Amino acid sequence: MSSNFFAYVLLEVTLQELFFGVDSPTTSLEWAVAQMINKPEIQQKAVDEVDRVVGKGRLVQESDIPQLNYIKACVKESLRLHPITPFNLPHVSMSNIVVGGYFIPKGSHILLGRRGLGRNPKVWQEPLEFKPERYFNDDKSSKIELMEPELRLVTFSSGKRACPGIALGTALSVIALGRILQGFAWSVPENEGKIDLSEAPNEFEMAKPLHAHASPRLPATTYPIIS
């Protein structure tokens, strides 16, 4: 085959990876904002944290992430309810094994359903509710990580075949949600009810694009100038 063919395939794969990396956080953020509009008390808690940590004189930046635990909890909760992809990468069992009381023969192809894990009522209380507080200890001192060490949900997969963009994707999601809430107060448009949280047939996107009202919260000089 010609070198042009391989160059085309390489370009196609690269573009797929780039667009997947951009589309995944934006879909998750759309769900997070929609959920927080319907639950303004959660939105207010997140805004209060951003105002306390960052203030209104500058925008959220990467160095703020360790202190934005409630924002991270909101991102994590959005990923739990609305995972980026339906399954993790396929694996094959290397030997006969019993997992959770289920016998898995050697050579079995194994897929983990991310949506089922994140909404499992045996693991999560009120699994269909958007509740960022579920990730905190009673004293609210928890340091939130978007990875789940106990594998109660699989957001980015794990091990050698984990998503290579974990650090970038998590940082992008936290900064973006922080800035979205810092820059604007979000609400349902006038004369409309709550945001429709129906899922699209693929179960990972909103059935209807988010339609919301955004009111500026910051001094005009704080917003970046887009030319």
mmCIF file of C-alpha atoms in Angstrom:
data_model
loop_
_atom_site.group_PDB
_atom_site.id
_atom_site.type_symbol
_atom_site.label_atom_id
_atom_site.label_comp_id
_atom_site.label_asym_id
_atom_site.label_seq_id
_atom_site.Cartn_x
_atom_site.Cartn_y
_atom_site.Cartn_z
ATOM 1 C CA MET A 1 0.000 0.000 0.000
ATOM 2 C CA SER A 2 1.154 3.553 -0.684
ATOM 3 C CA SER A 3 2.590 5.816 1.985
ATOM 4 C CA ASN A 4 -0.289 8.217 1.259
ATOM 5 C CA PHE A 5 -2.771 5.617 2.485
ATOM 6 C CA PHE A 6 -0.987 5.190 5.819
ATOM 7 C CA ALA A 7 -0.641 8.958 6.160
ATOM 8 C CA TYR A 8 -4.398 9.300 5.636
ATOM 9 C CA VAL A 9 -5.170 6.603 8.225
ATOM 10 C CA LEU A 10 -2.807 8.243 10.730
ATOM 11 C CA LEU A 11 -4.460 11.620 10.164
ATOM 12 C CA GLU A 12 -7.944 10.133 10.578
ATOM 13 C CA VAL A 13 -7.036 8.395 13.847
ATOM 14 C CA THR A 14 -5.342 11.531 15.185
ATOM 15 C CA LEU A 15 -8.366 13.696 14.407
ATOM 16 C CA GLN A 16 -10.694 11.177 16.058
ATOM 17 C CA GLU A 17 -8.600 11.253 19.221
ATOM 18 C CA LEU A 18 -8.470 15.048 19.239
ATOM 19 C CA PHE A 19 -12.206 15.526 18.745
ATOM 20 C CA PHE A 20 -13.071 12.800 21.261
ATOM 21 C CA GLY A 21 -10.900 14.560 23.823
ATOM 22 C CA VAL A 22 -12.749 17.837 23.233
ATOM 23 C CA ASP A 23 -16.276 16.480 22.914
ATOM 24 C CA SER A 24 -16.173 14.307 26.046
ATOM 25 C CA PRO A 25 -15.600 17.124 28.582
ATOM 26 C CA THR A 26 -18.127 19.417 26.899
ATOM 27 C CA THR A 27 -20.856 16.755 27.021
ATOM 28 C CA SER A 28 -20.121 16.115 30.693
ATOM 29 C CA LEU A 29 -20.155 19.856 31.447
ATOM 30 C CA GLU A 30 -23.470 20.320 29.658
ATOM 31 C CA TRP A 31 -24.999 17.673 31.923
ATOM 32 C CA ALA A 32 -23.411 19.220 35.031
ATOM 33 C CA VAL A 33 -24.739 22.705 34.283
ATOM 34 C CA ALA A 34 -28.197 21.336 33.456
ATOM 35 C CA GLN A 35 -28.331 19.421 36.731
ATOM 36 C CA MET A 36 -27.153 22.472 38.698
ATOM 37 C CA ILE A 37 -29.747 24.750 37.118
ATOM 38 C CA ASN A 38 -32.446 22.371 38.334
ATOM 39 C CA LYS A 39 -30.793 22.321 41.763
ATOM 40 C CA PRO A 40 -29.833 25.960 42.422
ATOM 41 C CA GLU A 41 -28.685 25.157 45.959
ATOM 42 C CA ILE A 42 -25.914 22.992 44.488
ATOM 43 C CA GLN A 43 -25.018 25.697 41.991
ATOM 44 C CA GLN A 44 -24.772 28.215 44.834
ATOM 45 C CA LYS A 45 -22.449 25.971 46.869
ATOM 46 C CA ALA A 46 -20.151 25.639 43.869
ATOM 47 C CA VAL A 47 -20.205 29.389 43.210
ATOM 48 C CA ASP A 48 -19.473 30.126 46.867
ATOM 49 C CA GLU A 49 -16.421 27.865 46.710
ATOM 50 C CA VAL A 50 -15.092 29.553 43.563
ATOM 51 C CA ASP A 51 -15.630 33.014 45.053
ATOM 52 C CA ARG A 52 -13.848 31.972 48.243
ATOM 53 C CA VAL A 53 -10.876 30.320 46.523
ATOM 54 C CA VAL A 54 -10.459 32.526 43.452
ATOM 55 C CA GLY A 55 -12.468 35.707 43.969
ATOM 56 C CA LYS A 56 -13.816 37.884 41.172
ATOM 57 C CA GLY A 57 -10.666 39.667 40.080
ATOM 58 C CA ARG A 58 -9.324 36.840 37.915
ATOM 59 C CA LEU A 59 -10.513 33.626 36.307
ATOM 60 C CA VAL A 60 -10.120 30.088 37.626
ATOM 61 C CA GLN A 61 -6.774 28.590 36.642
ATOM 62 C CA GLU A 62 -5.019 25.247 36.948
ATOM 63 C CA SER A 63 -3.280 26.101 40.231
ATOM 64 C CA ASP A 64 -6.721 26.492 41.860
ATOM 65 C CA ILE A 65 -7.793 22.899 41.162
ATOM 66 C CA PRO A 66 -6.541 21.336 44.446
ATOM 67 C CA GLN A 67 -8.743 23.744 46.423
ATOM 68 C CA LEU A 68 -11.876 23.395 44.290
ATOM 69 C CA ASN A 69 -13.128 20.189 45.883
ATOM 70 C CA TYR A 70 -16.838 20.904 45.483
ATOM 71 C CA ILE A 71 -16.346 21.736 41.800
ATOM 72 C CA LYS A 72 -14.469 18.449 41.379
ATOM 73 C CA ALA A 73 -17.280 16.618 43.161
ATOM 74 C CA CYS A 74 -19.786 18.146 40.715
ATOM 75 C CA VAL A 75 -17.693 16.999 37.742
ATOM 76 C CA LYS A 76 -17.350 13.522 39.246
ATOM 77 C CA GLU A 77 -21.076 13.283 39.901
ATOM 78 C CA SER A 78 -21.821 14.282 36.314
ATOM 79 C CA LEU A 79 -19.445 11.584 35.047
ATOM 80 C CA ARG A 80 -21.072 9.015 37.358
ATOM 81 C CA LEU A 81 -24.571 9.706 36.060
ATOM 82 C CA HIS A 82 -23.572 10.418 32.473
ATOM 83 C CA PRO A 83 -20.389 8.508 31.547
ATOM 84 C CA ILE A 84 -18.395 9.500 28.495
ATOM 85 C CA THR A 85 -18.621 6.070 26.840
ATOM 86 C CA PRO A 86 -20.881 3.060 27.490
ATOM 87 C CA PHE A 87 -18.116 0.524 28.166
ATOM 88 C CA ASN A 88 -14.472 0.348 29.097
ATOM 89 C CA LEU A 89 -11.961 -1.211 26.723
ATOM 90 C CA PRO A 90 -12.526 -4.976 26.314
ATOM 91 C CA HIS A 91 -10.378 -7.366 28.324
ATOM 92 C CA VAL A 92 -9.885 -11.146 28.210
ATOM 93 C CA SER A 93 -9.667 -13.268 31.365
ATOM 94 C CA MET A 94 -6.303 -15.022 31.588
ATOM 95 C CA SER A 95 -7.624 -17.819 33.815
ATOM 96 C CA ASN A 96 -10.804 -19.153 35.407
ATOM 97 C CA ILE A 97 -11.830 -16.681 38.085
ATOM 98 C CA VAL A 98 -14.741 -15.788 40.352
ATOM 99 C CA VAL A 99 -15.621 -12.086 40.639
ATOM 100 C CA GLY A 100 -18.440 -10.945 42.908
ATOM 101 C CA GLY A 101 -19.810 -14.477 43.041
ATOM 102 C CA TYR A 102 -19.820 -14.881 39.248
ATOM 103 C CA PHE A 103 -17.678 -17.538 37.565
ATOM 104 C CA ILE A 104 -15.761 -16.194 34.566
ATOM 105 C CA PRO A 105 -14.094 -18.886 32.408
ATOM 106 C CA LYS A 106 -10.624 -18.407 30.991
ATOM 107 C CA GLY A 107 -10.696 -16.667 27.614
ATOM 108 C CA SER A 108 -13.917 -14.756 28.280
ATOM 109 C CA HIS A 109 -14.225 -11.299 26.751
ATOM 110 C CA ILE A 110 -15.125 -8.847 29.510
ATOM 111 C CA LEU A 111 -16.726 -5.417 29.233
ATOM 112 C CA LEU A 112 -17.659 -3.166 32.139
ATOM 113 C CA GLY A 113 -20.845 -1.148 31.680
ATOM 114 C CA ARG A 114 -19.971 2.313 32.986
ATOM 115 C CA ARG A 115 -23.585 3.459 33.221
ATOM 116 C CA GLY A 116 -24.630 0.384 35.180
ATOM 117 C CA LEU A 117 -21.749 0.798 37.616
ATOM 118 C CA GLY A 118 -22.478 4.463 38.213
ATOM 119 C CA ARG A 119 -26.181 3.857 38.834
ATOM 120 C CA ASN A 120 -25.965 0.631 40.807
ATOM 121 C CA PRO A 121 -28.421 0.968 43.743
ATOM 122 C CA LYS A 122 -26.407 -1.603 45.718
ATOM 123 C CA VAL A 123 -23.472 0.817 45.734
ATOM 124 C CA TRP A 124 -24.996 4.292 45.543
ATOM 125 C CA GLN A 125 -27.746 5.757 47.691
ATOM 126 C CA GLU A 126 -30.327 7.511 45.505
ATOM 127 C CA PRO A 127 -28.303 6.602 42.399
ATOM 128 C CA LEU A 128 -30.359 8.736 39.998
ATOM 129 C CA GLU A 129 -29.972 11.906 42.088
ATOM 130 C CA PHE A 130 -27.273 14.493 41.359
ATOM 131 C CA LYS A 131 -25.603 14.760 44.795
ATOM 132 C CA PRO A 132 -21.966 15.953 44.855
ATOM 133 C CA GLU A 133 -22.030 15.718 48.661
ATOM 134 C CA ARG A 134 -21.906 11.915 48.431
ATOM 135 C CA TYR A 135 -18.115 12.086 47.909
ATOM 136 C CA PHE A 136 -17.376 13.968 51.134
ATOM 137 C CA ASN A 137 -16.808 12.721 54.659
ATOM 138 C CA ASP A 138 -19.113 13.923 57.407
ATOM 139 C CA ASP A 139 -16.721 16.762 58.252
ATOM 140 C CA LYS A 140 -16.589 17.879 54.586
ATOM 141 C CA SER A 141 -12.776 17.676 54.648
ATOM 142 C CA SER A 142 -12.357 15.151 51.827
ATOM 143 C CA LYS A 143 -9.907 15.839 49.036
ATOM 144 C CA ILE A 144 -11.837 14.890 45.920
ATOM 145 C CA GLU A 145 -10.141 12.932 43.144
ATOM 146 C CA LEU A 146 -11.908 12.239 39.863
ATOM 147 C CA MET A 147 -10.415 8.754 39.712
ATOM 148 C CA GLU A 148 -12.280 6.161 41.786
ATOM 149 C CA PRO A 149 -9.747 3.975 43.670
ATOM 150 C CA GLU A 150 -12.464 1.582 44.879
ATOM 151 C CA LEU A 151 -13.756 1.163 41.304
ATOM 152 C CA ARG A 152 -17.330 1.923 42.314
ATOM 153 C CA LEU A 153 -17.422 3.615 38.930
ATOM 154 C CA VAL A 154 -14.997 3.529 36.017
ATOM 155 C CA THR A 155 -14.639 6.972 34.514
ATOM 156 C CA PHE A 156 -11.300 6.766 32.722
ATOM 157 C CA SER A 157 -10.575 3.018 32.963
ATOM 158 C CA SER A 158 -7.513 1.920 34.911
ATOM 159 C CA GLY A 159 -4.216 0.107 34.662
ATOM 160 C CA LYS A 160 -1.935 0.092 31.633
ATOM 161 C CA ARG A 161 -4.846 0.712 29.252
ATOM 162 C CA ALA A 162 -6.333 3.657 31.108
ATOM 163 C CA CYS A 163 -7.231 6.784 29.163
ATOM 164 C CA PRO A 164 -3.942 8.562 28.284
ATOM 165 C CA GLY A 165 -5.657 11.932 28.583
ATOM 166 C CA ILE A 166 -6.752 11.601 32.222
ATOM 167 C CA ALA A 167 -4.692 14.516 33.543
ATOM 168 C CA LEU A 168 -5.627 16.810 30.656
ATOM 169 C CA GLY A 169 -9.293 15.826 30.617
ATOM 170 C CA THR A 170 -9.817 16.214 34.354
ATOM 171 C CA ALA A 171 -7.995 19.545 34.518
ATOM 172 C CA LEU A 172 -9.925 20.856 31.515
ATOM 173 C CA SER A 173 -13.260 19.781 33.003
ATOM 174 C CA VAL A 174 -12.639 21.319 36.436
ATOM 175 C CA ILE A 175 -11.297 24.604 35.052
ATOM 176 C CA ALA A 176 -14.125 24.873 32.527
ATOM 177 C CA LEU A 177 -16.905 24.212 35.046
ATOM 178 C CA GLY A 178 -15.256 26.567 37.520
ATOM 179 C CA ARG A 179 -15.128 29.368 34.957
ATOM 180 C CA ILE A 180 -18.653 28.702 33.706
ATOM 181 C CA LEU A 181 -20.028 29.101 37.231
ATOM 182 C CA GLN A 182 -17.666 31.915 38.151
ATOM 183 C CA GLY A 183 -18.517 33.961 35.091
ATOM 184 C CA PHE A 184 -22.277 33.523 34.963
ATOM 185 C CA ALA A 185 -25.316 32.801 37.102
ATOM 186 C CA TRP A 186 -27.309 30.110 35.310
ATOM 187 C CA SER A 187 -31.075 29.772 35.394
ATOM 188 C CA VAL A 188 -34.054 28.473 33.464
ATOM 189 C CA PRO A 189 -35.196 30.890 30.729
ATOM 190 C CA GLU A 190 -38.232 33.004 31.535
ATOM 191 C CA ASN A 191 -41.601 31.272 31.154
ATOM 192 C CA GLU A 192 -40.004 27.830 31.049
ATOM 193 C CA GLY A 193 -40.100 25.060 33.631
ATOM 194 C CA LYS A 194 -37.182 22.956 34.763
ATOM 195 C CA ILE A 195 -34.463 21.848 32.379
ATOM 196 C CA ASP A 196 -35.464 18.648 30.582
ATOM 197 C CA LEU A 197 -32.947 15.995 31.660
ATOM 198 C CA SER A 198 -34.160 13.369 29.206
ATOM 199 C CA GLU A 199 -31.384 11.350 27.619
ATOM 200 C CA ALA A 200 -30.817 10.919 23.899
ATOM 201 C CA PRO A 201 -31.275 7.411 22.430
ATOM 202 C CA ASN A 202 -27.546 6.809 22.899
ATOM 203 C CA GLU A 203 -28.100 7.510 26.639
ATOM 204 C CA PHE A 204 -25.015 9.712 26.925
ATOM 205 C CA GLU A 205 -26.110 13.071 25.517
ATOM 206 C CA MET A 206 -29.046 15.294 26.399
ATOM 207 C CA ALA A 207 -32.098 14.616 24.251
ATOM 208 C CA LYS A 208 -32.475 18.371 23.777
ATOM 209 C CA PRO A 209 -29.540 20.811 23.737
ATOM 210 C CA LEU A 210 -29.267 22.820 26.932
ATOM 211 C CA HIS A 211 -31.230 26.083 26.701
ATOM 212 C CA ALA A 212 -30.475 28.335 29.668
ATOM 213 C CA HIS A 213 -30.211 31.969 30.748
ATOM 214 C CA ALA A 214 -26.756 33.246 31.760
ATOM 215 C CA SER A 215 -26.284 36.459 33.757
ATOM 216 C CA PRO A 216 -22.748 37.904 34.105
ATOM 217 C CA ARG A 217 -21.340 37.820 37.651
ATOM 218 C CA LEU A 218 -17.928 39.435 37.195
ATOM 219 C CA PRO A 219 -16.637 42.928 36.423
ATOM 220 C CA ALA A 220 -16.453 43.480 32.668
ATOM 221 C CA THR A 221 -12.658 43.798 32.843
ATOM 222 C CA THR A 222 -12.312 40.228 34.151
ATOM 223 C CA TYR A 223 -13.768 38.592 31.060
ATOM 224 C CA PRO A 224 -11.239 37.784 28.317
ATOM 225 C CA ILE A 225 -11.493 39.856 25.155
ATOM 226 C CA ILE A 226 -12.156 37.649 22.131
ATOM 227 C CA SER A 227 -11.149 39.262 18.864
#
